[in-house]
C-alpha positions as MATLAB code, in Angstrom:
seq = 'XXXXXXXXXXXXXXXXXXXXXXXXXXXXXXXXXXXXXXXXXXXXXXXXXXXXXXXXXXXXXXXXXXXXXXXXXXXXXXXXXXXXXXXXXXXXXXXXXXXXXXXXXXXXXXXXXXXXXXXXXXXXXXXXXXXXXXXXXXXXXXXXX';
ca = [
     -44.678   24.293   29.416;
     -48.267   24.070   30.762;
     -48.900   23.985   34.578;
     -53.036   23.762   35.323;
     -54.066   24.341   39.242;
     -57.252   23.155   40.019;
     -59.281   23.361   43.386;
     -59.954   20.174   45.190;
     -63.395   19.180   46.011;
     -64.754   17.893   48.938;
     -62.866   14.406   50.092;
     -60.632   14.485   47.078;
     -56.464   13.786   47.734;
     -54.078   15.938   46.158;
     -52.740   14.565   43.239;
     -50.216   15.692   40.834;
     -49.669   14.292   37.027;
     -46.652   15.116   35.195;
     -47.037   14.178   31.214;
     -43.656   14.186   29.634;
     -41.266   12.789   26.944;
     -38.108   11.571   29.569;
     -37.973   12.779   32.616;
     -34.786   15.368   32.620;
     -32.206   15.774   35.546;
     -34.258   18.682   36.175;
     -37.476   17.458   36.572;
     -36.202   14.205   39.058;
     -35.059   17.088   41.315;
     -38.421   18.805   41.529;
     -40.817   14.735   41.541;
     -37.969   14.329   44.474;
     -39.109   17.538   45.649;
     -42.489   17.146   46.198;
     -42.157   13.307   47.254;
     -40.849   14.947   50.505;
     -43.654   17.675   51.275;
     -43.156   20.317   52.265;
     -39.371   20.818   52.555;
     -38.374   17.808   55.695;
     -36.483   15.425   56.181;
     -37.366   12.230   58.029;
     -34.163   11.618   60.047;
     -34.041    9.166   62.530;
     -32.123    8.522   66.046;
     -32.943    6.314   68.578;
     -35.339    4.367   67.063;
     -37.469    7.650   67.408;
     -38.267    9.316   64.104;
     -37.745   14.084   63.669;
     -39.002   15.847   61.166;
     -36.396   18.747   60.387;
     -35.186   21.413   57.626;
     -32.564   20.481   55.131;
     -30.619   23.834   56.353;
     -30.549   22.861   60.155;
     -28.277   20.399   58.806;
     -24.432   21.064   58.686;
     -23.604   18.380   56.514;
     -24.156   14.385   55.525;
     -21.276   11.881   55.540;
     -21.650    7.764   54.481;
     -20.009    5.620   57.544;
     -20.341    1.851   57.070;
     -22.688    2.132   54.778;
     -24.478    4.748   56.132;
     -25.417    7.583   55.719;
     -25.588   10.783   59.398;
     -26.917   13.468   59.180;
     -24.311   16.140   61.522;
     -26.396   19.109   63.119;
     -25.782   21.459   65.150;
     -25.792   19.339   68.438;
     -27.317   16.397   67.533;
     -25.903   13.383   65.388;
     -29.074   11.530   62.683;
     -29.320    8.685   60.756;
     -30.759    8.870   57.536;
     -32.597    6.244   55.052;
     -31.735    7.673   51.873;
     -27.872    7.090   50.309;
     -25.501   10.155   49.311;
     -26.569   10.424   45.704;
     -29.997   10.673   46.271;
     -29.678   12.986   48.785;
     -27.112   15.435   46.484;
     -30.247   14.871   44.448;
     -32.473   16.264   46.541;
     -31.276   19.420   48.597;
     -31.527   22.649   46.741;
     -28.521   23.159   44.754;
     -27.327   26.211   45.898;
     -27.267   25.399   49.617;
     -25.781   21.710   49.565;
     -22.435   19.788   47.908;
     -20.633   16.939   47.044;
     -17.119   18.086   49.184;
     -15.671   14.078   49.782;
     -16.988   10.838   48.411;
     -18.637   10.613   51.207;
     -19.550   13.625   52.579;
     -22.172   16.412   50.987;
     -21.510   19.854   52.958;
     -24.075   22.272   53.455;
     -21.988   25.830   52.369;
     -24.167   28.379   54.455;
     -22.521   26.370   57.969;
     -18.955   27.360   57.042;
     -17.025   30.090   58.701;
     -14.188   29.621   56.945;
     -12.082   27.827   54.623;
      -7.738   27.324   54.318;
      -5.984   25.757   51.452;
      -4.681   22.764   52.769;
      -2.307   19.956   51.578;
      -2.808   18.542   48.666;
      -5.192   21.159   46.799;
      -7.402   20.497   49.197;
      -9.881   23.223   51.623;
     -10.515   22.356   55.774;
     -13.723   24.681   56.130;
     -14.520   25.505   59.661;
     -18.061   25.495   60.068;
     -20.303   26.789   62.591;
     -20.745   24.371   65.138;
     -16.878   23.902   65.496;
     -16.034   21.127   63.284;
     -13.829   20.546   60.019;
     -14.573   18.947   57.007;
     -12.384   18.143   53.705;
     -13.660   19.765   50.610;
     -11.074   16.758   48.319;
      -9.433   18.572   45.238;
     -11.587   16.623   42.900;
     -14.332   19.418   44.408;
     -12.562   22.276   45.278;
     -13.605   23.986   41.524;
     -17.048   23.684   42.487;
     -16.944   24.679   46.207;
     -14.851   28.199   43.925;
     -17.704   28.647   41.642;
     -20.394   28.126   43.985;
     -19.345   30.738   46.957;
     -17.590   32.576   43.609;
     -14.169   32.514   44.806;
];
């Protein structure tokens, strides 16, 4: 792979050009991060737009075809779908924990085995989240359990 970086001429706009045979999953994630900007996410609350770092979010949850981002105390609406967030968020920090939730692994205080092969995560903000048995293997791998 060849990477070329050059200084902008006065008045010239920043530009990224990608030449490839096909867009791999890894390249798509990189492109999504470029589109997102400096790592901040656009989230919405009471008609206002907020710009927050993904690591401020404890989890994302889909409810009634809307996606919400849960912070320490605030809840925001996100315009992206869960599968889009899953592709954009840092893989080492976030993982799908149920069909309707993406969990920030850095916000887990403790894990408890639950009925049916699931786990229950106690988060740093005191909330509890379920990791369904479908995703327990991924959880164990990511946390080195």
